[in-house]
Amino acid sequence: MGNLRALSLVLSVAVLGGALTSCDNGSQAAAKAAADQVSKALSALDVSQAPLSGTDPSAAQTRLKAIVEGLGDVKPSVSAGQATTSNGTTTVPFDFRWKLSGREWTYTTTARLAQNGDKWTVEWSPTLLAPGLQSGEVLVADTKAPPRADILGAGDAKLVTDRPVLRVGIDKTKVVAQDQDASARALATLVGLDPADYAKQVASAGAKAFVEAIVLRDAPGRTPTDQQITAVSGAVLLGDTLPLAPTRTFARAVLGTVGQATAEQIQKSNGALQAGDETGTGGLEEQYDDELRGQEGVTVYAVASPDAGGAPSSASPSASPASSAKPSPSSSAAAKRQLFAAAPVPGTSLRTTLDPRLQQIAEDALAKVGPASAVVAIRPSDGSVLAAASGPGSNGYNTAMLGQYAPGSIFKTVDSLALLRGGATPDLSVECAPTLTVDGKTFQNATGYPSAHLGTITLRDAYAHSCNTAFISQRDKVSQEQLQGTAASLGVGVDGGVLGAPAFLGSVPGDATSTEHAASMIGQGKVLFSPLSAAVMAASVEKGGVVAPRLVLSGGEKDAPTAPASGSPSGSAAATASASPRASAVSKPVTQAESGTLRDMMRAVVTSGHAGFLMSVPGAPVGAKTGTAEFGSDNPPKTHAWIIGVQGDLAVAVFVDEGGLGATISGPILTDFLTKAGQ
């Protein structure tokens, strides 16, 4: 009796197993193949050729397109599982994975398979596309962007934060049709736009559209005024906020700006950005956009489609899940079911070392300088970049950190350290001749060099008055390789690894011909500095050790390469890996004793040299070195004007392209900066 029961149990299990997997291996393979074809078709959002039953594939394609249209221009990743049969019904699971505004929506649906002879098909049903999706429903994604995080300065001062703005434009509902063209042209003229172009935009917009002309800071003294704007028929002002710096020009080249994503940015974002998204452009705003922007929240609803007599499924056929922070029209419809939700993730504020007061002082000092120009200020004790201003003549380029120019006589600071290491002292007698010829090339002193300081003078005096021929005469005591190593001792060309932004940190070649070596002794030839690297050199002298500049306090070195030497200030540094040595790899950093001697020589530039104008600066004693670097083929040649200065725990570099003499052009800028910085 027991054996009969056991046999009955075995037979029952066998029958049940046959019910669960009634297909033979060949049929299972065919069913799986059909399911795989459909999963690939769903991944492509094109089922027009898929093995479907229950409807014509072309009709299924039309319905599929309508169902997913509200999710935007995205496609899912779909994979089919193993087909199984139970009670005569064969089913297959489909695993869906959507990436909507960078958020993943995953789920599994179950589809029925049908067999006709040796041919298998997947039965079409809305539930194939999303769990519980009903006939007449479509999918719609609403997005909500979190507030963009701030860029902070020293003491966590808000450098870039949401500030009030006014969106100015024509509201076509507030002006009769025949007057719209005249109103558009009048408003465009008032705000400085092309009247014809703006009139075309207004004419082509919908009958109830608001056509934005310009966004203005909502600040006292603004022009045009509210009264001037609203005097134009149909012109309105809409209050809003935007991430902005304190002024339009404040550290713009360093910080960047925030605006609507361009087509190029959207294409490069791999789905993270959609039309209408705000994103960073240039500077830190672009470099750290992911952190600052955070992640949009996404909610997916099943709603009744217009064809089914329900609410509209999306704002437009091209609507995308990240196209706006505003909900689509469907979101306000009563009949909707939530299928997925991911909350917005706030961005992370970016902390920097920029001192807003010193940055503004630097920008004010450059406000009336015509050529490209820069002021960079560093705190030697910790390397913090306190100001990095590029003047209006830089036309938006980050001259302060990326410019590449011959440094001229400020490089004599490197020469002096190299000579000191070779046994020289500031009292070393050197010969300052009016001219000096090296292998057929004649070098001379800068225009206006004082004749009283020609002849045999001390190294200190040659440095203070910047005698080119005296330093070139010492070229045999310092090799080109030694110049390169000594420059690194003062932080030139050294990647400290903590700046957090693209920069050119200087370049000194290790090999040179005899004339190039002579030119290197006066900061020309192939020697290149940025204003930042000049400030680093001055800071290293003040500190008595290699200063590693730092700007970004959170985010570190991410995407912050060092620019290579290219000889062109317009070369981009953003995609070039640094070949510069790390600060920790500098073989012989400047010592306290060496720095003390260099500081005394820099002080002599002020007390007995041609930077005596700095004696008027209140506070701690100022040390300095001027520089004038010739470039180009003009006769007389154009010159770059440099000056570096140190005062207490502050090191500053000033640069003016095509600026004449360092003392007369850059000197007053440094005087102005240090005087106001100390107030």
PDB file of C-alpha atoms in Angstrom, residues 269-367:
ATOM      1  CA  SER A 269      25.597  64.753 -21.247  1.00  0.00           C
ATOM      2  CA  ASN A 270      24.538  61.176 -22.094  1.00  0.00           C
ATOM      3  CA  GLY A 271      20.967  61.853 -21.087  1.00  0.00           C
ATOM      4  CA  ALA A 272      21.730  63.850 -17.936  1.00  0.00           C
ATOM      5  CA  LEU A 273      20.624  67.105 -19.602  1.00  0.00           C
ATOM      6  CA  GLN A 274      17.531  67.830 -21.651  1.00  0.00           C
ATOM      7  CA  ALA A 275      16.249  70.883 -23.498  1.00  0.00           C
ATOM      8  CA  GLY A 276      15.360  73.632 -21.024  1.00  0.00           C
ATOM      9  CA  ASP A 277      17.685  72.414 -18.254  1.00  0.00           C
ATOM     10  CA  GLU A 278      19.918  74.925 -16.549  1.00  0.00           C
ATOM     11  CA  THR A 279      23.583  74.036 -16.478  1.00  0.00           C
ATOM     12  CA  GLY A 280      26.963  75.609 -15.938  1.00  0.00           C
ATOM     13  CA  THR A 281      28.897  77.174 -18.776  1.00  0.00           C
ATOM     14  CA  GLY A 282      32.590  77.825 -18.321  1.00  0.00           C
ATOM     15  CA  GLY A 283      34.631  77.995 -15.131  1.00  0.00           C
ATOM     16  CA  LEU A 284      33.739  76.171 -11.940  1.00  0.00           C
ATOM     17  CA  GLU A 285      30.025  76.173 -12.784  1.00  0.00           C
ATOM     18  CA  GLU A 286      30.691  73.863 -15.716  1.00  0.00           C
ATOM     19  CA  GLN A 287      33.527  71.873 -14.184  1.00  0.00           C
ATOM     20  CA  TYR A 288      31.506  71.008 -11.072  1.00  0.00           C
ATOM     21  CA  ASP A 289      28.078  71.064 -12.715  1.00  0.00           C
ATOM     22  CA  ASP A 290      27.110  67.570 -11.552  1.00  0.00           C
ATOM     23  CA  GLU A 291      27.706  68.430  -7.908  1.00  0.00           C
ATOM     24  CA  LEU A 292      26.106  71.869  -8.081  1.00  0.00           C
ATOM     25  CA  ARG A 293      23.069  70.831 -10.108  1.00  0.00           C
ATOM     26  CA  GLY A 294      22.175  67.780  -8.042  1.00  0.00           C
ATOM     27  CA  GLN A 295      19.653  65.351  -9.508  1.00  0.00           C
ATOM     28  CA  GLU A 296      16.194  66.068 -10.764  1.00  0.00           C
ATOM     29  CA  GLY A 297      13.263  64.321  -9.191  1.00  0.00           C
ATOM     30  CA  VAL A 298      11.199  62.207 -11.578  1.00  0.00           C
ATOM     31  CA  THR A 299       7.637  60.944 -11.197  1.00  0.00           C
ATOM     32  CA  VAL A 300       6.038  58.671 -13.795  1.00  0.00           C
ATOM     33  CA  TYR A 301       2.263  58.529 -14.085  1.00  0.00           C
ATOM     34  CA  ALA A 302      -0.191  56.436 -16.056  1.00  0.00           C
ATOM     35  CA  VAL A 303      -2.822  58.851 -17.367  1.00  0.00           C
ATOM     36  CA  ALA A 304      -5.742  58.674 -19.783  1.00  0.00           C
ATOM     37  CA  SER A 305      -4.651  59.598 -23.277  1.00  0.00           C
ATOM     38  CA  PRO A 306      -6.403  62.318 -25.295  1.00  0.00           C
ATOM     39  CA  ASP A 307      -7.641  59.650 -27.712  1.00  0.00           C
ATOM     40  CA  ALA A 308      -9.378  58.002 -24.802  1.00  0.00           C
ATOM     41  CA  GLY A 309     -11.084  61.256 -23.805  1.00  0.00           C
ATOM     42  CA  GLY A 310      -8.795  61.974 -20.852  1.00  0.00           C
ATOM     43  CA  ALA A 311      -6.263  64.645 -20.049  1.00  0.00           C
ATOM     44  CA  PRO A 312      -3.512  65.439 -22.552  1.00  0.00           C
ATOM     45  CA  SER A 313      -0.509  63.209 -22.172  1.00  0.00           C
ATOM     46  CA  SER A 314       2.236  65.798 -22.521  1.00  0.00           C
ATOM     47  CA  ALA A 315       2.884  69.415 -23.221  1.00  0.00           C
ATOM     48  CA  SER A 316       4.164  68.656 -26.685  1.00  0.00           C
ATOM     49  CA  PRO A 317       5.336  65.674 -28.721  1.00  0.00           C
ATOM     50  CA  SER A 318       8.910  66.651 -28.009  1.00  0.00           C
ATOM     51  CA  ALA A 319       8.488  67.005 -24.264  1.00  0.00           C
ATOM     52  CA  SER A 320      11.168  65.251 -22.282  1.00  0.00           C
ATOM     53  CA  PRO A 321      11.448  64.263 -18.645  1.00  0.00           C
ATOM     54  CA  ALA A 322      14.131  66.837 -17.999  1.00  0.00           C
ATOM     55  CA  SER A 323      12.871  69.630 -20.187  1.00  0.00           C
ATOM     56  CA  SER A 324      11.509  71.727 -17.362  1.00  0.00           C
ATOM     57  CA  ALA A 325      11.091  71.881 -13.635  1.00  0.00           C
ATOM     58  CA  LYS A 326       7.471  72.691 -14.211  1.00  0.00           C
ATOM     59  CA  PRO A 327       4.966  69.801 -14.273  1.00  0.00           C
ATOM     60  CA  SER A 328       3.438  68.885 -17.593  1.00  0.00           C
ATOM     61  CA  PRO A 329      -0.279  69.528 -18.103  1.00  0.00           C
ATOM     62  CA  SER A 330      -1.027  65.897 -17.364  1.00  0.00           C
ATOM     63  CA  SER A 331       0.263  66.263 -13.831  1.00  0.00           C
ATOM     64  CA  SER A 332      -2.740  68.283 -12.847  1.00  0.00           C
ATOM     65  CA  ALA A 333      -5.197  65.795 -14.288  1.00  0.00           C
ATOM     66  CA  ALA A 334      -7.362  64.045 -11.716  1.00  0.00           C
ATOM     67  CA  ALA A 335      -7.162  60.594 -13.336  1.00  0.00           C
ATOM     68  CA  LYS A 336      -3.567  59.541 -12.946  1.00  0.00           C
ATOM     69  CA  ARG A 337      -1.750  56.734 -11.202  1.00  0.00           C
ATOM     70  CA  GLN A 338       1.795  57.025  -9.927  1.00  0.00           C
ATOM     71  CA  LEU A 339       4.023  54.234 -11.163  1.00  0.00           C
ATOM     72  CA  PHE A 340       7.448  55.508 -10.120  1.00  0.00           C
ATOM     73  CA  ALA A 341       8.904  58.340  -8.070  1.00  0.00           C
ATOM     74  CA  ALA A 342      12.448  59.493  -7.327  1.00  0.00           C
ATOM     75  CA  ALA A 343      12.790  62.596  -5.172  1.00  0.00           C
ATOM     76  CA  PRO A 344      15.090  65.460  -6.201  1.00  0.00           C
ATOM     77  CA  VAL A 345      18.603  65.255  -4.779  1.00  0.00           C
ATOM     78  CA  PRO A 346      19.923  68.706  -3.819  1.00  0.00           C
ATOM     79  CA  GLY A 347      23.256  69.817  -5.218  1.00  0.00           C
ATOM     80  CA  THR A 348      26.323  70.243  -3.048  1.00  0.00           C
ATOM     81  CA  SER A 349      27.745  73.712  -2.504  1.00  0.00           C
ATOM     82  CA  LEU A 350      31.258  74.259  -3.823  1.00  0.00           C
ATOM     83  CA  ARG A 351      33.593  75.935  -1.354  1.00  0.00           C
ATOM     84  CA  THR A 352      36.424  78.081  -2.652  1.00  0.00           C
ATOM     85  CA  THR A 353      39.132  80.292  -1.183  1.00  0.00           C
ATOM     86  CA  LEU A 354      38.174  83.452  -3.111  1.00  0.00           C
ATOM     87  CA  ASP A 355      37.825  86.452  -0.837  1.00  0.00           C
ATOM     88  CA  PRO A 356      34.909  88.503  -2.212  1.00  0.00           C
ATOM     89  CA  ARG A 357      36.350  91.797  -0.953  1.00  0.00           C
ATOM     90  CA  LEU A 358      39.820  91.228  -2.421  1.00  0.00           C
ATOM     91  CA  GLN A 359      38.355  89.872  -5.649  1.00  0.00           C
ATOM     92  CA  GLN A 360      36.290  93.031  -6.072  1.00  0.00           C
ATOM     93  CA  ILE A 361      39.295  95.236  -5.277  1.00  0.00           C
ATOM     94  CA  ALA A 362      41.282  93.395  -7.943  1.00  0.00           C
ATOM     95  CA  GLU A 363      38.524  93.786 -10.506  1.00  0.00           C
ATOM     96  CA  ASP A 364      38.093  97.469  -9.714  1.00  0.00           C
ATOM     97  CA  ALA A 365      41.853  97.964 -10.177  1.00  0.00           C
ATOM     98  CA  LEU A 366      41.622  96.496 -13.690  1.00  0.00           C
ATOM     99  CA  ALA A 367      38.322  98.078 -14.701  1.00  0.00           C
TER     100      ALA A 367
END
